[in-house]
Amino acid sequence: MLKNRIIPCLDVKNGRVVKGINFVDLKDAGDPVEQAKIYSDGGADEICFLDITASNENRDIIYDVVEKTSKKCFVPLTVGGGIRSVEDINRLLNCGADKVSINTAAVENSKVVIDSSKKFGSQCIVVAIDAKKNGDKWEVFTHGGRNNSGIDALEYVKQMQENGAGELLVTSMDRDGTQVGYDIDLMSKISSKVNIPVIASGGVGNLDHLVEGIKLGKASAVLAASIFHYGKYSVKEAKEYLDSKGIPVRI
Amino acid sequence: MNVTIVDYNSGNISSVINSFKEVAKDKVNIEVTSNLNKIKSSDKVVLPGQGSFKSCVEALKKIDGLIDTLNEFAITNKKPLLGICVGLQMFADIGYEETETKGLGWISGKVLKIDNQNGKFKLPHIGWNEINIIKDSKIFKDIKNNSHMYFVHSYEFIPEDKKVISATTDYSSKIVCSIEKENIFGTQFHPEKSDKIGLNLIQNFLNLK
């Protein structure tokens, strides 16, 4: 039976982890390679890096981080943030990323998803969607949540599936950082719109939220940052909890 | 010992390279190349494959003499070869992804899209699934039945002769996920991304006599 996945996400800025786990035995708490290794040793089903480096001159650091991580972690590695072109994707994959997540570029230029999924296969193309509720619909935002594209998220996801996305990473902007749980309504509506797997993101504050994301939100995988970063729960604890709630996980 | 990972522009093979180098350490020499002479003189060959069946077969054909060299290696000389994902699928006579495309024809059978039962099963089949070991395979040494492996695919290999199947996985139906026919091995899952158990499988392949 296919298992639901737990994906810890690390925010990386200028090659350093922004919100890191704080372990005493950690030599360098800001080192993304070391943090990723802790997650994969702890049973993470995948690792996600979100590069939030703002300045262009430091953008190349992420390639080095990915290269080092892929030599130490033997679970899938997804990298997102700042991907503009097929060439950017090519470079990340060559450095050892297994998947890339594309956000703004997927909205602005549909060719990026179409061409990259043809060239590298849908299996490595994740489209990341930042959605915010407006009345009775959700709108897609770009540029790290700063710009409203006005596009209806439920229409958009169908288009992305057609364009060749292999997975969707859906973040509720209303919930992100609140720790009150995923936007279940959004997740379940998107999941029933498409036939590709949905990864739920944004708003996790406790382990029951992970359960809800899968059971009610119909997500194939759940992504979380803070609950793992600050050591509130380990990946192992999260998995054992899901298992106790009857959710199939890899233990 | 020399092991060649065939680099034929079939997409991203860095994870395959990293995992084999991790397991090989300094004991086994890992080459990544499409150089025909290097393949011929190798002890073992790894045939990865990402993207569609059609694009992988076309990429193999683009390198002059590569298919003949692989045929000689695996069929005539019967040296150990491991196909991963589409690398395994290409063992078939024919594949139906994008359009009907001839495969290598090493193991009779075809490659079809997984039946998603009217949307009940999401495709691609992405994530960790258990393998049901149904036949002793040399690459499963020390790997327990129901171990988890990492999958990413939408198509499945259906061999005519069921005796070549060494493991299946449950997703919509019993999907063939590992085969062994004499010197030819293949996995639908990605050992290079399947954590310690995946590395164990790679070790087993490298240990083959």
Coordinates of C-alpha atoms in Angstrom, one line a residue:
Chain A
M1 CA 0.0 0.0 0.0
L2 CA 1.2 3.5 -0.9
K3 CA 2.2 5.4 2.2
N4 CA 1.4 9.0 3.0
R5 CA 4.5 11.1 3.1
I6 CA 5.9 13.5 5.7
I7 CA 8.1 16.2 4.2
P8 CA 10.0 18.5 6.4
C9 CA 10.8 21.8 4.7
L10 CA 13.9 23.9 5.3
D11 CA 14.0 27.6 4.5
V12 CA 17.5 28.4 3.1
K13 CA 18.8 32.0 2.8
N14 CA 22.3 32.7 1.4
G15 CA 23.1 29.1 2.0
R16 CA 22.0 29.0 5.6
V17 CA 19.0 27.6 7.3
V18 CA 16.8 30.4 8.5
K19 CA 14.7 28.5 11.1
G20 CA 16.7 25.6 12.2
I21 CA 16.3 22.7 14.6
N22 CA 18.4 23.2 17.7
F23 CA 20.1 20.1 18.7
V24 CA 23.0 20.2 21.2
D25 CA 25.0 17.7 19.2
L26 CA 24.7 19.7 16.0
K27 CA 28.0 21.2 15.0
D28 CA 26.5 23.9 12.9
A29 CA 22.8 24.6 13.3
G30 CA 22.7 26.8 10.3
D31 CA 24.1 24.2 7.9
P32 CA 21.3 22.9 5.6
V33 CA 23.3 19.8 4.7
E34 CA 23.6 18.7 8.3
Q35 CA 19.9 19.5 9.0
A36 CA 18.7 17.6 6.0
K37 CA 20.8 14.6 7.1
I38 CA 19.1 14.7 10.5
Y39 CA 15.7 14.7 8.9
S40 CA 16.5 11.8 6.5
D41 CA 18.1 9.8 9.3
G42 CA 15.0 10.4 11.3
G43 CA 12.7 8.9 8.7
A44 CA 11.7 11.9 6.6
D45 CA 10.1 10.6 3.4
E46 CA 11.5 13.5 1.4
I47 CA 13.4 16.7 2.1
C48 CA 12.3 20.1 0.8
F49 CA 14.6 23.1 0.5
L50 CA 12.9 26.5 -0.1
D51 CA 15.5 29.0 -1.2
I52 CA 14.5 32.4 0.0
T53 CA 17.7 34.2 -1.0
A54 CA 16.7 37.6 -2.1
S55 CA 19.8 39.0 -3.8
N56 CA 20.9 37.7 -7.2
E57 CA 24.6 37.5 -6.5
N58 CA 24.0 34.9 -3.8
R59 CA 21.6 32.8 -5.8
D60 CA 24.3 30.4 -6.9
I61 CA 24.9 29.2 -3.3
I62 CA 21.9 26.9 -3.4
Y63 CA 23.5 24.8 -6.1
D64 CA 26.4 24.1 -3.9
V65 CA 24.0 23.2 -1.0
V66 CA 22.0 20.9 -3.1
E67 CA 25.1 19.2 -4.4
K68 CA 26.5 18.5 -0.9
T69 CA 23.1 17.4 0.4
S70 CA 22.5 14.9 -2.4
K71 CA 25.8 13.2 -1.6
K72 CA 24.6 12.5 2.0
C73 CA 20.8 12.1 1.8
F74 CA 19.4 9.1 -0.1
V75 CA 15.7 10.1 0.0
P76 CA 14.1 12.4 -2.6
L77 CA 15.2 16.1 -2.4
T78 CA 12.9 18.8 -3.7
V79 CA 14.2 22.3 -4.3
G80 CA 12.1 25.4 -4.8
G81 CA 12.5 29.2 -4.7
G82 CA 13.5 31.5 -7.5
I83 CA 13.3 29.1 -10.4
R84 CA 12.7 31.1 -13.5
S85 CA 13.6 28.9 -16.5
V86 CA 14.2 25.4 -17.9
E87 CA 17.9 26.1 -17.5
D88 CA 17.6 26.8 -13.8
I89 CA 15.8 23.4 -13.5
N90 CA 18.4 21.7 -15.5
R91 CA 21.1 23.0 -13.2
L92 CA 19.4 22.0 -10.0
L93 CA 18.7 18.5 -11.3
N94 CA 22.3 18.2 -12.3
C95 CA 23.4 19.2 -8.8
G96 CA 21.4 16.3 -7.4
A97 CA 17.9 17.7 -6.8
D98 CA 15.3 15.0 -7.6
K99 CA 12.4 17.4 -8.1
V100 CA 12.0 21.1 -8.4
S101 CA 9.1 23.2 -7.3
I102 CA 8.1 26.1 -9.5
N103 CA 5.9 28.9 -8.3
T104 CA 5.9 32.3 -9.9
A105 CA 7.4 31.1 -13.2
A106 CA 4.5 28.6 -13.6
V107 CA 2.0 31.5 -13.5
E108 CA 4.0 33.9 -15.6
N109 CA 5.2 31.6 -18.4
S110 CA 3.3 28.3 -18.9
K111 CA 6.1 27.2 -21.2
V112 CA 8.4 26.6 -18.2
V113 CA 6.2 23.8 -16.9
I114 CA 5.3 22.4 -20.3
D115 CA 8.9 22.4 -21.6
S116 CA 10.5 21.1 -18.4
S117 CA 8.0 18.3 -17.9
K118 CA 8.6 17.2 -21.5
K119 CA 12.4 17.5 -21.1
F120 CA 12.9 16.0 -17.7
G121 CA 9.6 14.1 -17.1
S122 CA 6.6 15.1 -15.0
Q123 CA 8.0 13.1 -12.0
C124 CA 10.4 15.9 -11.2
I125 CA 8.1 18.9 -11.8
V126 CA 6.2 20.1 -8.8
V127 CA 4.0 23.2 -9.2
A128 CA 3.9 25.2 -6.0
I129 CA 0.7 27.3 -5.4
D130 CA 0.3 30.1 -2.9
A131 CA -3.4 30.5 -2.5
K132 CA -5.4 33.0 -0.6
K133 CA -9.2 33.1 0.0
N134 CA -11.2 35.9 -1.5
G135 CA -14.9 35.6 -1.1
D136 CA -15.9 32.1 -2.1
K137 CA -12.8 31.4 -4.1
W138 CA -9.1 31.2 -3.8
E139 CA -6.7 33.3 -5.8
V140 CA -3.1 32.4 -6.8
F141 CA -0.4 34.7 -5.5
T142 CA 3.2 35.0 -6.9
H143 CA 6.5 36.5 -5.8
G144 CA 6.5 34.9 -2.4
G145 CA 2.9 35.9 -1.8
R146 CA 3.4 39.6 -2.7
N147 CA 1.5 39.8 -6.0
N148 CA -2.1 38.7 -6.6
S149 CA -2.4 37.1 -10.1
G150 CA -6.2 37.1 -9.7
I151 CA -6.2 33.6 -11.1
D152 CA -8.8 31.2 -9.6
A153 CA -6.7 28.4 -7.9
L154 CA -9.2 25.7 -8.7
E155 CA -9.0 26.4 -12.4
Y156 CA -5.3 26.9 -12.2
V157 CA -4.5 23.5 -10.8
K158 CA -6.3 21.7 -13.7
Q159 CA -4.3 23.8 -16.1
M160 CA -1.1 22.9 -14.3
Q161 CA -1.9 19.2 -14.5
E162 CA -2.5 19.5 -18.2
N163 CA 0.8 21.4 -18.6
G164 CA 2.6 18.4 -17.1
A165 CA 3.0 19.0 -13.4
G166 CA 3.7 15.7 -11.6
E167 CA 2.6 17.0 -8.2
L168 CA 1.1 20.1 -6.6
L169 CA 2.4 21.8 -3.5
V170 CA -0.5 23.8 -2.1
T171 CA 0.2 26.5 0.5
S172 CA -2.7 28.3 2.1
M173 CA -1.5 31.9 2.7
D174 CA -4.3 32.5 5.2
R175 CA -2.9 29.7 7.3
D176 CA 0.8 29.9 6.7
G177 CA 2.6 30.7 10.0
T178 CA -0.6 30.6 12.1
Q179 CA -0.2 27.1 13.4
V180 CA -3.9 26.6 13.4
G181 CA -4.0 23.9 10.8
Y182 CA -4.2 23.5 7.0
D183 CA -7.0 25.1 5.0
I184 CA -8.8 21.7 4.7
D185 CA -11.5 23.2 2.4
L186 CA -8.8 24.3 -0.1
M187 CA -6.8 21.1 0.1
S188 CA -9.8 18.8 -0.4
K189 CA -11.3 20.9 -3.2
I190 CA -7.9 20.9 -5.1
S191 CA -7.3 17.3 -4.5
S192 CA -10.7 16.3 -6.0
K193 CA -10.0 18.6 -9.0
V194 CA -6.9 16.8 -10.1
N195 CA -5.6 13.3 -10.6
I196 CA -2.0 14.1 -9.5
P197 CA -0.8 14.0 -5.9
V198 CA -1.3 17.0 -3.7
I199 CA 1.1 18.0 -0.9
A200 CA -0.6 20.1 1.8
S201 CA 1.4 23.1 3.3
G202 CA 0.8 26.1 5.5
G203 CA -0.5 26.2 9.0
V204 CA 0.7 23.1 10.9
G205 CA 0.9 23.6 14.6
N206 CA 0.4 20.1 16.0
L207 CA 0.3 16.5 14.8
D208 CA -3.5 16.4 14.6
H209 CA -3.2 18.9 11.8
L210 CA -1.1 16.4 9.8
V211 CA -3.8 13.8 10.3
E212 CA -6.5 16.3 9.1
G213 CA -4.5 17.2 6.0
I214 CA -4.5 13.6 4.9
K215 CA -7.8 12.4 6.1
L216 CA -10.0 15.4 5.4
G217 CA -7.8 17.4 3.0
K218 CA -7.1 14.2 0.9
A219 CA -3.5 15.1 0.6
S220 CA -1.0 12.5 -0.5
A221 CA 1.8 14.2 1.5
V222 CA 2.0 16.7 4.2
L223 CA 4.7 19.4 4.4
A224 CA 5.7 21.2 7.6
A225 CA 8.4 23.5 8.7
S226 CA 8.1 25.0 12.2
I227 CA 6.8 22.0 14.1
F228 CA 10.0 20.2 13.1
H229 CA 12.4 23.1 13.1
Y230 CA 11.9 24.1 16.7
G231 CA 12.1 20.5 17.9
K232 CA 8.5 20.5 19.0
Y233 CA 8.1 17.1 17.3
S234 CA 10.5 14.8 15.6
V235 CA 9.6 13.2 12.2
K236 CA 9.6 9.9 14.0
E237 CA 7.0 11.1 16.5
A238 CA 4.9 12.5 13.8
K239 CA 4.9 9.2 11.9
E240 CA 4.1 7.2 15.0
Y241 CA 1.2 9.5 15.7
L242 CA -0.2 9.2 12.2
D243 CA 0.2 5.4 12.4
S244 CA -1.8 5.4 15.6
K245 CA -4.6 7.2 13.8
G246 CA -4.7 4.6 11.1
I247 CA -2.8 6.5 8.4
P248 CA -0.4 4.4 6.4
V249 CA 3.1 5.7 6.9
R250 CA 6.6 4.3 6.3
I251 CA 8.0 3.4 9.7
Chain B
M1 CA 35.8 -4.1 -10.6
N2 CA 34.4 -1.6 -13.0
V3 CA 30.8 -0.6 -13.1
T4 CA 29.4 1.7 -15.7
I5 CA 26.3 3.8 -15.3
V6 CA 25.2 4.5 -18.8
D7 CA 24.9 8.2 -19.4
Y8 CA 22.7 8.6 -22.5
N9 CA 20.9 11.9 -21.7
S10 CA 17.9 10.3 -20.2
G11 CA 17.3 13.0 -17.7
N12 CA 18.7 13.4 -14.2
I13 CA 21.0 10.6 -13.1
S14 CA 23.0 12.5 -10.4
S15 CA 21.2 10.6 -7.7
V16 CA 22.0 7.3 -9.2
I17 CA 25.7 8.3 -9.5
N18 CA 25.8 9.6 -5.9
S19 CA 24.2 6.5 -4.4
F20 CA 26.5 4.1 -6.3
K21 CA 29.6 6.1 -5.4
E22 CA 28.5 6.1 -1.7
V23 CA 28.1 2.3 -1.7
A24 CA 31.2 1.6 -3.9
K25 CA 33.6 3.7 -1.7
D26 CA 37.0 3.0 -3.1
K27 CA 36.4 -0.7 -3.7
V28 CA 34.6 -0.4 -6.9
N29 CA 35.3 1.9 -9.8
I30 CA 32.1 3.7 -11.0
E31 CA 32.2 5.1 -14.5
V32 CA 29.5 7.4 -15.9
T33 CA 29.7 7.3 -19.6
S34 CA 28.2 6.4 -23.0
N35 CA 31.6 5.4 -24.3
L36 CA 31.1 2.0 -26.0
N37 CA 34.5 0.6 -25.3
K38 CA 34.2 1.5 -21.6
I39 CA 30.8 -0.2 -21.5
K40 CA 32.2 -3.3 -23.2
S41 CA 35.1 -3.6 -20.8
S42 CA 32.9 -3.1 -17.7
D43 CA 32.0 -5.9 -15.3
K44 CA 28.5 -4.6 -14.7
V45 CA 26.2 -2.0 -16.2
V46 CA 23.5 0.2 -14.7
L47 CA 20.9 1.5 -17.1
P48 CA 18.9 4.3 -15.5
G49 CA 16.0 6.0 -17.2
Q50 CA 13.8 9.0 -16.5
G51 CA 11.1 10.7 -18.6
S52 CA 9.0 8.7 -21.0
F53 CA 9.6 5.3 -22.5
K54 CA 9.7 6.9 -26.0
S55 CA 12.2 9.6 -25.0
C56 CA 14.5 7.1 -23.3
V57 CA 14.5 4.7 -26.3
E58 CA 15.1 7.6 -28.6
A59 CA 18.0 8.8 -26.4
L60 CA 19.6 5.3 -26.6
K61 CA 19.3 5.3 -30.3
K62 CA 20.9 8.7 -30.7
I63 CA 24.2 7.3 -29.5
D64 CA 25.6 5.3 -32.4
G65 CA 26.1 1.6 -31.5
L66 CA 24.9 1.9 -28.0
I67 CA 22.0 -0.5 -28.3
D68 CA 24.2 -3.1 -30.1
T69 CA 26.8 -2.7 -27.3
L70 CA 24.2 -3.2 -24.6
N71 CA 22.8 -6.2 -26.4
E72 CA 26.2 -7.7 -26.6
F73 CA 26.9 -7.0 -22.9
A74 CA 23.6 -8.3 -21.5
I75 CA 22.4 -10.9 -24.1
T76 CA 25.5 -12.3 -25.8
N77 CA 28.0 -12.0 -22.9
K78 CA 25.4 -12.3 -20.2
K79 CA 27.1 -9.9 -17.9
P80 CA 25.1 -8.4 -15.0
L81 CA 22.9 -5.4 -15.8
L82 CA 20.6 -3.4 -13.6
G83 CA 17.8 -1.3 -15.2
I84 CA 16.2 1.3 -13.0
C85 CA 12.7 2.7 -13.6
V86 CA 12.4 3.4 -17.4
G87 CA 15.7 1.5 -17.6
L88 CA 13.8 -1.6 -16.5
Q89 CA 10.7 -0.8 -18.7
M90 CA 12.9 -0.7 -21.8
F91 CA 13.6 -4.4 -21.4
A92 CA 10.1 -4.9 -22.9
D93 CA 9.2 -5.5 -26.6
I94 CA 7.0 -2.5 -26.7
G95 CA 5.9 0.6 -24.7
Y96 CA 2.8 2.8 -25.1
E97 CA 3.8 6.0 -23.5
E98 CA 3.2 9.0 -25.8
T99 CA 3.1 6.6 -28.8
E100 CA 3.8 3.0 -29.5
T101 CA 7.6 2.5 -29.3
K102 CA 9.7 -0.6 -29.6
G103 CA 11.9 -1.5 -26.6
L104 CA 15.1 -3.5 -26.3
G105 CA 13.1 -6.8 -26.4
W106 CA 15.2 -8.5 -23.8
I107 CA 12.2 -9.7 -21.8
S108 CA 8.9 -10.3 -23.7
G109 CA 6.2 -8.0 -22.5
K110 CA 4.8 -4.6 -22.8
V111 CA 4.7 -1.3 -20.8
L112 CA 1.2 0.1 -20.2
K113 CA -0.2 3.0 -18.2
I114 CA -1.3 2.0 -14.7
D115 CA -5.1 1.6 -14.5
N116 CA -6.1 4.4 -12.2
Q117 CA -9.7 3.0 -11.9
N118 CA -11.4 6.1 -13.0
G119 CA -9.4 8.5 -10.9
K120 CA -9.4 6.4 -7.7
F121 CA -5.7 6.1 -7.8
K122 CA -3.6 9.2 -8.4
L123 CA -0.9 9.1 -11.1
P124 CA 2.0 9.3 -11.0
H125 CA 2.4 6.6 -8.4
I126 CA 4.7 8.7 -6.2
G127 CA 6.0 7.8 -2.8
W128 CA 7.0 4.9 -0.6
N129 CA 5.3 1.6 -1.1
E130 CA 6.0 -1.9 0.2
I131 CA 7.4 -4.6 -2.0
N132 CA 6.1 -8.1 -2.0
I133 CA 9.0 -10.4 -2.6
I134 CA 7.7 -13.4 -4.6
K135 CA 11.0 -14.9 -5.7
D136 CA 14.4 -15.1 -4.2
S137 CA 16.5 -12.5 -6.1
K138 CA 20.2 -12.0 -5.6
I139 CA 19.6 -8.2 -5.3
F140 CA 17.2 -8.8 -2.3
K141 CA 19.9 -10.3 0.0
D142 CA 19.2 -9.1 3.5
I143 CA 16.2 -7.1 2.4
K144 CA 13.0 -8.1 4.2
N145 CA 9.7 -8.8 2.5
N146 CA 7.4 -5.7 2.7
S147 CA 10.3 -3.3 2.8
H148 CA 9.5 0.2 1.6
M149 CA 10.9 1.5 -1.6
Y150 CA 10.5 4.9 -3.3
F151 CA 8.4 4.9 -6.5
V152 CA 7.7 7.6 -9.2
H153 CA 6.0 6.3 -12.3
S154 CA 2.8 6.1 -14.3
Y155 CA 3.5 3.1 -16.5
E156 CA 4.1 -0.5 -15.5
F157 CA 6.0 -3.4 -17.1
I158 CA 3.9 -6.5 -17.8
P159 CA 6.1 -9.4 -18.7
E160 CA 4.7 -12.4 -20.5
D161 CA 6.7 -14.9 -18.5
K162 CA 5.6 -14.3 -14.9
K163 CA 8.6 -16.3 -13.7
V164 CA 10.9 -13.3 -14.2
I165 CA 9.0 -11.3 -11.6
S166 CA 10.9 -11.1 -8.3
A167 CA 8.6 -8.5 -6.5
T168 CA 5.4 -6.7 -6.9
T169 CA 3.8 -3.7 -5.2
D170 CA 0.2 -2.9 -4.6
Y171 CA -1.2 0.1 -6.4
S172 CA -4.4 -0.3 -8.2
S173 CA -3.2 -3.8 -9.0
K174 CA -0.2 -5.9 -8.3
I175 CA 2.5 -3.9 -10.2
V176 CA 5.7 -5.6 -11.2
C177 CA 8.4 -3.8 -9.4
S178 CA 11.4 -6.0 -9.7
I179 CA 12.6 -8.6 -12.1
E180 CA 15.4 -11.1 -12.4
K181 CA 16.1 -13.1 -15.6
E182 CA 19.5 -14.7 -15.5
N183 CA 22.0 -11.9 -15.5
I184 CA 19.4 -9.2 -16.1
F185 CA 18.0 -7.3 -13.1
G186 CA 15.5 -4.4 -13.0
T187 CA 13.6 -2.3 -10.5
Q188 CA 10.7 -0.1 -11.1
F189 CA 11.4 1.7 -7.8
H190 CA 14.4 3.9 -7.2
P191 CA 17.0 2.2 -5.0
E192 CA 19.1 5.3 -5.2
K193 CA 16.3 7.2 -3.4
S194 CA 15.1 4.4 -1.1
D195 CA 17.3 5.2 1.9
K196 CA 19.4 2.5 3.6
I197 CA 17.4 -0.4 2.1
G198 CA 17.9 1.0 -1.4
L199 CA 21.6 1.3 -0.8
N200 CA 21.5 -2.3 0.5
L201 CA 20.1 -3.4 -2.9
I202 CA 22.8 -1.4 -4.7
Q203 CA 25.4 -3.1 -2.6
N204 CA 23.9 -6.5 -3.5
F205 CA 24.2 -5.7 -7.1
L206 CA 27.8 -4.6 -6.7
N207 CA 28.5 -7.8 -4.8
L208 CA 27.2 -10.1 -7.6
K209 CA 29.8 -12.5 -8.8

